Amino acid sequence: DVKVTQSSRYLVKRTGEKVFLECVQDMDHENMFWYRQDPGLGLRLIYFSYDVKMKEKGDIPEGYSVSREKKERFSLILESASTNQTSMYLCASSASYTRAETQYFGPGTRLLVL
Amino acid sequence: GQQVMQIPQYQHVQEGEDFTTYCNSSTTLSNIQWYKQRPGGHPVFLIQLVKSGEVKKQKRLTFQFGEAKKNSSLHITATQTTDVGTYFCAGPNAGGTSYGKLTFGQGTILTVHP
């Protein structure tokens, strides 16, 4: 079974703090994704990576950056957290960048920025 | 850009009633995927449809892919309380190098009253 894990289930941070969200997958998947989920807005793609050190902006990249130094690990960074970044953050992975395959999601991190 | 619209946003049913959610894409899709997210959980892959007019069943769930490959539906017969959750459709990003990205609909939140 594919397993995607995220470093925290719940996180509380203060405005202006730098926040790191980590995601690890154990199936040697090429693709990894970061989404945020807000009520009524579904899943919105922040960033994705199709290979180590490769990254592409998604639909809402502003205020975020990412890092993928190893194939199994994809980090989302909030350089200076703001209250409008309070949300549920979901990491996902899929096998191949050549076609849109099933995405496997982690349990999510619920972030509250005060 | 590509849009995937899903209706209704919310659906409340009595246990035993049927439920349908509809998904429409602004572009022709090579395939469509459906995911379910239980309350407090993360999205989990249910099924993928590939062929025009395809119909697939999973017990009480029936999935259809439209003839033009731009719309899809999920129908649940005789809902049970275990069906509660948010149902998402998702289609591959159109054109260019998609790198395995999916565009998700906003989701339909299903509530089942016992």
PDB file of C-alpha atoms in Angstrom:
ATOM      1  CA  ASP A   1       0.000   0.000   0.000  1.00  0.00           C
ATOM      2  CA  VAL A   2       1.152   3.497  -0.798  1.00  0.00           C
ATOM      3  CA  LYS A   3       1.767   5.523   2.296  1.00  0.00           C
ATOM      4  CA  VAL A   4       1.961   9.290   2.356  1.00  0.00           C
ATOM      5  CA  THR A   5       2.753  10.847   5.698  1.00  0.00           C
ATOM      6  CA  GLN A   6       2.737  14.461   6.804  1.00  0.00           C
ATOM      7  CA  SER A   7       4.802  15.816   9.650  1.00  0.00           C
ATOM      8  CA  SER A   8       1.946  17.281  11.694  1.00  0.00           C
ATOM      9  CA  ARG A   9      -1.825  16.828  11.879  1.00  0.00           C
ATOM     10  CA  TYR A  10      -2.359  20.157  13.623  1.00  0.00           C
ATOM     11  CA  LEU A  11      -0.179  23.230  13.761  1.00  0.00           C
ATOM     12  CA  VAL A  12      -0.626  26.634  15.368  1.00  0.00           C
ATOM     13  CA  LYS A  13       1.688  29.445  14.290  1.00  0.00           C
ATOM     14  CA  ARG A  14       1.877  33.189  14.699  1.00  0.00           C
ATOM     15  CA  THR A  15       1.723  35.750  11.913  1.00  0.00           C
ATOM     16  CA  GLY A  16       5.151  36.302  10.399  1.00  0.00           C
ATOM     17  CA  GLU A  17       6.593  32.946  11.431  1.00  0.00           C
ATOM     18  CA  LYS A  18       8.294  30.709   8.912  1.00  0.00           C
ATOM     19  CA  VAL A  19       6.416  27.428   8.659  1.00  0.00           C
ATOM     20  CA  PHE A  20       7.631  24.108   7.280  1.00  0.00           C
ATOM     21  CA  LEU A  21       5.236  21.348   6.309  1.00  0.00           C
ATOM     22  CA  GLU A  22       6.848  18.063   5.386  1.00  0.00           C
ATOM     23  CA  CYS A  23       5.522  15.191   3.330  1.00  0.00           C
ATOM     24  CA  VAL A  24       7.050  11.767   2.756  1.00  0.00           C
ATOM     25  CA  GLN A  25       5.914   9.008   0.402  1.00  0.00           C
ATOM     26  CA  ASP A  26       7.210   5.461   0.400  1.00  0.00           C
ATOM     27  CA  MET A  27       6.366   4.261  -3.117  1.00  0.00           C
ATOM     28  CA  ASP A  28       9.105   5.840  -5.212  1.00  0.00           C
ATOM     29  CA  HIS A  29       6.571   8.097  -6.916  1.00  0.00           C
ATOM     30  CA  GLU A  30       7.840  10.713  -9.327  1.00  0.00           C
ATOM     31  CA  ASN A  31       5.123  13.297  -8.693  1.00  0.00           C
ATOM     32  CA  MET A  32       4.345  15.065  -5.466  1.00  0.00           C
ATOM     33  CA  PHE A  33       1.782  17.772  -4.889  1.00  0.00           C
ATOM     34  CA  TRP A  34       0.740  20.297  -2.259  1.00  0.00           C
ATOM     35  CA  TYR A  35      -2.884  21.390  -2.093  1.00  0.00           C
ATOM     36  CA  ARG A  36      -4.846  23.560   0.252  1.00  0.00           C
ATOM     37  CA  GLN A  37      -8.446  22.778   1.015  1.00  0.00           C
ATOM     38  CA  ASP A  38     -10.913  25.425   2.079  1.00  0.00           C
ATOM     39  CA  PRO A  39     -14.699  25.106   2.491  1.00  0.00           C
ATOM     40  CA  GLY A  40     -16.502  25.621  -0.801  1.00  0.00           C
ATOM     41  CA  LEU A  41     -13.280  25.902  -2.796  1.00  0.00           C
ATOM     42  CA  GLY A  42     -12.312  22.262  -3.120  1.00  0.00           C
ATOM     43  CA  LEU A  43      -8.672  21.318  -3.576  1.00  0.00           C
ATOM     44  CA  ARG A  44      -6.429  24.019  -4.963  1.00  0.00           C
ATOM     45  CA  LEU A  45      -2.936  23.166  -6.175  1.00  0.00           C
ATOM     46  CA  ILE A  46      -0.160  25.231  -4.621  1.00  0.00           C
ATOM     47  CA  TYR A  47       2.970  23.608  -6.056  1.00  0.00           C
ATOM     48  CA  PHE A  48       3.981  20.307  -7.484  1.00  0.00           C
ATOM     49  CA  SER A  49       7.195  18.490  -8.279  1.00  0.00           C
ATOM     50  CA  TYR A  50       7.792  15.880 -10.972  1.00  0.00           C
ATOM     51  CA  ASP A  51      11.374  15.030 -10.019  1.00  0.00           C
ATOM     52  CA  VAL A  52      14.029  15.793  -7.444  1.00  0.00           C
ATOM     53  CA  LYS A  53      14.845  19.503  -7.401  1.00  0.00           C
ATOM     54  CA  MET A  54      12.149  20.145 -10.040  1.00  0.00           C
ATOM     55  CA  LYS A  55       9.107  22.191  -9.142  1.00  0.00           C
ATOM     56  CA  GLU A  56       6.266  23.939 -10.898  1.00  0.00           C
ATOM     57  CA  LYS A  57       3.803  26.514  -9.647  1.00  0.00           C
ATOM     58  CA  GLY A  58       0.229  25.462  -9.260  1.00  0.00           C
ATOM     59  CA  ASP A  59      -2.824  27.697  -9.194  1.00  0.00           C
ATOM     60  CA  ILE A  60      -2.119  29.559  -5.927  1.00  0.00           C
ATOM     61  CA  PRO A  61       1.669  29.671  -5.315  1.00  0.00           C
ATOM     62  CA  GLU A  62       1.819  33.176  -3.816  1.00  0.00           C
ATOM     63  CA  GLY A  63       3.207  33.176  -0.287  1.00  0.00           C
ATOM     64  CA  TYR A  64       4.545  29.629  -0.581  1.00  0.00           C
ATOM     65  CA  SER A  65       7.711  27.906  -1.689  1.00  0.00           C
ATOM     66  CA  VAL A  66       8.684  24.245  -1.896  1.00  0.00           C
ATOM     67  CA  SER A  67      11.720  22.036  -1.700  1.00  0.00           C
ATOM     68  CA  ARG A  68      12.381  18.561  -3.019  1.00  0.00           C
ATOM     69  CA  GLU A  69      15.894  17.451  -2.233  1.00  0.00           C
ATOM     70  CA  LYS A  70      15.065  13.747  -2.113  1.00  0.00           C
ATOM     71  CA  LYS A  71      12.561  11.828  -4.206  1.00  0.00           C
ATOM     72  CA  GLU A  72      10.481  10.707  -1.237  1.00  0.00           C
ATOM     73  CA  ARG A  73      10.239  14.072   0.506  1.00  0.00           C
ATOM     74  CA  PHE A  74       8.434  17.257  -0.516  1.00  0.00           C
ATOM     75  CA  SER A  75       8.345  20.266   1.764  1.00  0.00           C
ATOM     76  CA  LEU A  76       6.015  23.239   1.704  1.00  0.00           C
ATOM     77  CA  ILE A  77       7.337  26.460   3.178  1.00  0.00           C
ATOM     78  CA  LEU A  78       5.361  29.478   4.265  1.00  0.00           C
ATOM     79  CA  GLU A  79       8.028  32.162   4.303  1.00  0.00           C
ATOM     80  CA  SER A  80       6.032  34.536   6.513  1.00  0.00           C
ATOM     81  CA  ALA A  81       2.763  33.055   7.668  1.00  0.00           C
ATOM     82  CA  SER A  82      -0.359  35.169   7.417  1.00  0.00           C
ATOM     83  CA  THR A  83      -3.855  34.616   8.784  1.00  0.00           C
ATOM     84  CA  ASN A  84      -5.249  33.998   5.278  1.00  0.00           C
ATOM     85  CA  GLN A  85      -3.027  30.927   5.098  1.00  0.00           C
ATOM     86  CA  THR A  86      -5.060  29.246   7.828  1.00  0.00           C
ATOM     87  CA  SER A  87      -6.257  26.140   6.045  1.00  0.00           C
ATOM     88  CA  MET A  88      -6.023  22.388   5.615  1.00  0.00           C
ATOM     89  CA  TYR A  89      -2.901  21.402   3.670  1.00  0.00           C
ATOM     90  CA  LEU A  90      -2.859  18.128   1.822  1.00  0.00           C
ATOM     91  CA  CYS A  91       0.129  16.448   0.264  1.00  0.00           C
ATOM     92  CA  ALA A  92      -0.295  13.877  -2.508  1.00  0.00           C
ATOM     93  CA  SER A  93       1.867  11.728  -4.730  1.00  0.00           C
ATOM     94  CA  SER A  94       1.391   9.870  -8.002  1.00  0.00           C
ATOM     95  CA  ALA A  95       3.542   7.433  -9.886  1.00  0.00           C
ATOM     96  CA  SER A  96       4.439   9.081 -13.153  1.00  0.00           C
ATOM     97  CA  TYR A  97       4.671  12.525 -14.674  1.00  0.00           C
ATOM     98  CA  THR A  98       3.837  11.204 -18.126  1.00  0.00           C
ATOM     99  CA  ARG A  99       0.148  10.770 -17.441  1.00  0.00           C
ATOM    100  CA  ALA A 100      -2.391  11.712 -14.828  1.00  0.00           C
ATOM    101  CA  GLU A 101      -2.552   8.740 -12.542  1.00  0.00           C
ATOM    102  CA  THR A 102      -4.218   8.132  -9.223  1.00  0.00           C
ATOM    103  CA  GLN A 103      -3.105  10.513  -6.537  1.00  0.00           C
ATOM    104  CA  TYR A 104      -2.497   9.234  -3.017  1.00  0.00           C
ATOM    105  CA  PHE A 105      -3.075  11.726  -0.250  1.00  0.00           C
ATOM    106  CA  GLY A 106      -1.549  12.171   3.159  1.00  0.00           C
ATOM    107  CA  PRO A 107      -3.718  12.717   6.247  1.00  0.00           C
ATOM    108  CA  GLY A 108      -3.455  16.499   6.000  1.00  0.00           C
ATOM    109  CA  THR A 109      -2.135  19.258   8.238  1.00  0.00           C
ATOM    110  CA  ARG A 110      -4.620  21.687   9.688  1.00  0.00           C
ATOM    111  CA  LEU A 111      -2.759  24.977  10.100  1.00  0.00           C
ATOM    112  CA  LEU A 112      -4.012  27.842  12.196  1.00  0.00           C
ATOM    113  CA  VAL A 113      -2.183  31.154  11.892  1.00  0.00           C
ATOM    114  CA  LEU A 114      -2.924  33.598  14.697  1.00  0.00           C
TER     115      LEU A 114
ATOM    116  CA  GLY B   1      -7.661  27.560 -17.935  1.00  0.00           C
ATOM    117  CA  GLN B   2      -9.368  24.227 -17.534  1.00  0.00           C
ATOM    118  CA  GLN B   3     -12.305  24.175 -15.168  1.00  0.00           C
ATOM    119  CA  VAL B   4     -14.070  21.273 -13.548  1.00  0.00           C
ATOM    120  CA  MET B   5     -17.446  22.158 -12.065  1.00  0.00           C
ATOM    121  CA  GLN B   6     -19.333  19.922  -9.705  1.00  0.00           C
ATOM    122  CA  ILE B   7     -22.934  20.148  -8.541  1.00  0.00           C
ATOM    123  CA  PRO B   8     -24.583  20.225  -6.143  1.00  0.00           C
ATOM    124  CA  GLN B   9     -22.262  21.647  -3.524  1.00  0.00           C
ATOM    125  CA  TYR B  10     -24.318  20.116  -0.720  1.00  0.00           C
ATOM    126  CA  GLN B  11     -26.821  17.275  -0.605  1.00  0.00           C
ATOM    127  CA  HIS B  12     -28.797  16.159   2.421  1.00  0.00           C
ATOM    128  CA  VAL B  13     -30.663  12.864   2.109  1.00  0.00           C
ATOM    129  CA  GLN B  14     -32.543  10.477   4.337  1.00  0.00           C
ATOM    130  CA  GLU B  15     -30.933   7.088   4.714  1.00  0.00           C
ATOM    131  CA  GLY B  16     -32.213   4.858   1.929  1.00  0.00           C
ATOM    132  CA  GLU B  17     -32.666   7.667  -0.602  1.00  0.00           C
ATOM    133  CA  ASP B  18     -30.589   7.861  -3.739  1.00  0.00           C
ATOM    134  CA  PHE B  19     -27.901  10.477  -4.391  1.00  0.00           C
ATOM    135  CA  THR B  20     -26.269  11.820  -7.538  1.00  0.00           C
ATOM    136  CA  THR B  21     -23.440  14.279  -8.066  1.00  0.00           C
ATOM    137  CA  TYR B  22     -22.535  15.705 -11.458  1.00  0.00           C
ATOM    138  CA  CYS B  23     -19.207  16.805 -12.844  1.00  0.00           C
ATOM    139  CA  ASN B  24     -18.649  18.974 -15.929  1.00  0.00           C
ATOM    140  CA  SER B  25     -15.370  19.898 -17.539  1.00  0.00           C
ATOM    141  CA  SER B  26     -14.687  22.873 -19.785  1.00  0.00           C
ATOM    142  CA  THR B  27     -12.438  20.632 -21.914  1.00  0.00           C
ATOM    143  CA  THR B  28     -12.507  17.062 -23.173  1.00  0.00           C
ATOM    144  CA  LEU B  29     -10.892  14.721 -20.665  1.00  0.00           C
ATOM    145  CA  SER B  30      -8.703  11.716 -21.353  1.00  0.00           C
ATOM    146  CA  ASN B  31     -10.041  10.202 -18.160  1.00  0.00           C
ATOM    147  CA  ILE B  32     -11.938  11.176 -15.049  1.00  0.00           C
ATOM    148  CA  GLN B  33     -11.274  10.095 -11.492  1.00  0.00           C
ATOM    149  CA  TRP B  34     -13.499  10.104  -8.439  1.00  0.00           C
ATOM    150  CA  TYR B  35     -12.363  10.480  -4.856  1.00  0.00           C
ATOM    151  CA  LYS B  36     -14.142  10.298  -1.506  1.00  0.00           C
ATOM    152  CA  GLN B  37     -13.151  12.210   1.604  1.00  0.00           C
ATOM    153  CA  ARG B  38     -14.709  11.105   4.888  1.00  0.00           C
ATOM    154  CA  PRO B  39     -15.265  13.806   7.532  1.00  0.00           C
ATOM    155  CA  GLY B  40     -11.896  14.524   9.148  1.00  0.00           C
ATOM    156  CA  GLY B  41     -10.116  12.376   6.575  1.00  0.00           C
ATOM    157  CA  HIS B  42      -8.258  12.790   3.343  1.00  0.00           C
ATOM    158  CA  PRO B  43      -9.364  12.139  -0.251  1.00  0.00           C
ATOM    159  CA  VAL B  44      -9.214   8.493  -1.250  1.00  0.00           C
ATOM    160  CA  PHE B  45      -9.320   7.277  -4.834  1.00  0.00           C
ATOM    161  CA  LEU B  46     -12.508   5.469  -5.808  1.00  0.00           C
ATOM    162  CA  ILE B  47     -12.363   4.851  -9.546  1.00  0.00           C
ATOM    163  CA  GLN B  48     -11.103   5.998 -12.934  1.00  0.00           C
ATOM    164  CA  LEU B  49     -13.147   6.087 -16.139  1.00  0.00           C
ATOM    165  CA  VAL B  50     -11.396   6.235 -19.481  1.00  0.00           C
ATOM    166  CA  LYS B  51     -13.741   5.349 -22.332  1.00  0.00           C
ATOM    167  CA  SER B  52     -16.499   7.464 -23.811  1.00  0.00           C
ATOM    168  CA  GLY B  53     -19.856   6.366 -22.370  1.00  0.00           C
ATOM    169  CA  GLU B  54     -18.199   4.088 -19.830  1.00  0.00           C
ATOM    170  CA  VAL B  55     -20.238   2.893 -16.862  1.00  0.00           C
ATOM    171  CA  LYS B  56     -18.672   1.241 -13.852  1.00  0.00           C
ATOM    172  CA  LYS B  57     -20.252  -0.046 -10.672  1.00  0.00           C
ATOM    173  CA  GLN B  58     -18.927  -0.556  -7.185  1.00  0.00           C
ATOM    174  CA  LYS B  59     -21.686  -2.139  -5.113  1.00  0.00           C
ATOM    175  CA  ARG B  60     -24.257   0.671  -4.677  1.00  0.00           C
ATOM    176  CA  LEU B  61     -22.115   3.245  -6.522  1.00  0.00           C
ATOM    177  CA  THR B  62     -22.515   3.770 -10.278  1.00  0.00           C
ATOM    178  CA  PHE B  63     -20.068   5.949 -12.189  1.00  0.00           C
ATOM    179  CA  GLN B  64     -20.664   7.231 -15.722  1.00  0.00           C
ATOM    180  CA  PHE B  65     -18.438   9.022 -18.207  1.00  0.00           C
ATOM    181  CA  GLY B  66     -20.247  11.043 -20.835  1.00  0.00           C
ATOM    182  CA  GLU B  67     -20.132  10.319 -24.536  1.00  0.00           C
ATOM    183  CA  ALA B  68     -18.274  13.564 -25.210  1.00  0.00           C
ATOM    184  CA  LYS B  69     -15.882  12.857 -22.312  1.00  0.00           C
ATOM    185  CA  LYS B  70     -16.675  16.227 -20.764  1.00  0.00           C
ATOM    186  CA  ASN B  71     -19.028  15.168 -18.011  1.00  0.00           C
ATOM    187  CA  SER B  72     -19.434  12.453 -15.460  1.00  0.00           C
ATOM    188  CA  SER B  73     -21.745  11.418 -12.670  1.00  0.00           C
ATOM    189  CA  LEU B  74     -21.675   9.381  -9.497  1.00  0.00           C
ATOM    190  CA  HIS B  75     -24.930   7.805  -8.347  1.00  0.00           C
ATOM    191  CA  ILE B  76     -25.398   6.095  -5.000  1.00  0.00           C
ATOM    192  CA  THR B  77     -28.415   3.845  -4.595  1.00  0.00           C
ATOM    193  CA  ALA B  78     -30.058   3.559  -1.188  1.00  0.00           C
ATOM    194  CA  THR B  79     -27.606   5.683   0.747  1.00  0.00           C
ATOM    195  CA  GLN B  80     -26.242   4.540   4.077  1.00  0.00           C
ATOM    196  CA  THR B  81     -24.673   6.555   6.886  1.00  0.00           C
ATOM    197  CA  THR B  82     -21.293   5.195   5.810  1.00  0.00           C
ATOM    198  CA  ASP B  83     -21.673   7.128   2.538  1.00  0.00           C
ATOM    199  CA  VAL B  84     -21.292  10.445   4.353  1.00  0.00           C
ATOM    200  CA  GLY B  85     -18.440  12.562   3.053  1.00  0.00           C
ATOM    201  CA  THR B  86     -17.283  14.780   0.235  1.00  0.00           C
ATOM    202  CA  TYR B  87     -17.102  13.363  -3.271  1.00  0.00           C
ATOM    203  CA  PHE B  88     -14.667  14.910  -5.735  1.00  0.00           C
ATOM    204  CA  CYS B  89     -14.248  14.404  -9.419  1.00  0.00           C
ATOM    205  CA  ALA B  90     -10.910  15.182 -11.045  1.00  0.00           C
ATOM    206  CA  GLY B  91      -9.624  15.336 -14.586  1.00  0.00           C
ATOM    207  CA  PRO B  92      -6.116  15.578 -16.055  1.00  0.00           C
ATOM    208  CA  ASN B  93      -4.933  19.038 -16.992  1.00  0.00           C
ATOM    209  CA  ALA B  94      -5.413  19.673 -20.677  1.00  0.00           C
ATOM    210  CA  GLY B  95      -2.681  20.480 -23.161  1.00  0.00           C
ATOM    211  CA  GLY B  96       1.036  20.955 -22.891  1.00  0.00           C
ATOM    212  CA  THR B  97       3.022  19.055 -20.338  1.00  0.00           C
ATOM    213  CA  SER B  98       0.624  18.287 -17.563  1.00  0.00           C
ATOM    214  CA  TYR B  99       3.123  16.423 -15.391  1.00  0.00           C
ATOM    215  CA  GLY B 100       0.346  14.301 -13.980  1.00  0.00           C
ATOM    216  CA  LYS B 101      -1.641  17.234 -12.607  1.00  0.00           C
ATOM    217  CA  LEU B 102      -5.326  16.870 -11.921  1.00  0.00           C
ATOM    218  CA  THR B 103      -7.956  19.572 -11.748  1.00  0.00           C
ATOM    219  CA  PHE B 104     -10.437  18.815  -8.977  1.00  0.00           C
ATOM    220  CA  GLY B 105     -14.066  19.817  -8.824  1.00  0.00           C
ATOM    221  CA  GLN B 106     -15.228  21.720  -5.758  1.00  0.00           C
ATOM    222  CA  GLY B 107     -16.743  18.558  -4.314  1.00  0.00           C
ATOM    223  CA  THR B 108     -20.219  17.569  -3.201  1.00  0.00           C
ATOM    224  CA  ILE B 109     -20.743  17.239   0.529  1.00  0.00           C
ATOM    225  CA  LEU B 110     -23.181  14.416   1.259  1.00  0.00           C
ATOM    226  CA  THR B 111     -25.013  14.233   4.553  1.00  0.00           C
ATOM    227  CA  VAL B 112     -27.142  11.182   5.321  1.00  0.00           C
ATOM    228  CA  HIS B 113     -29.772  11.429   8.035  1.00  0.00           C
ATOM    229  CA  PRO B 114     -30.565   8.101   9.741  1.00  0.00           C
TER     230      PRO B 114
END
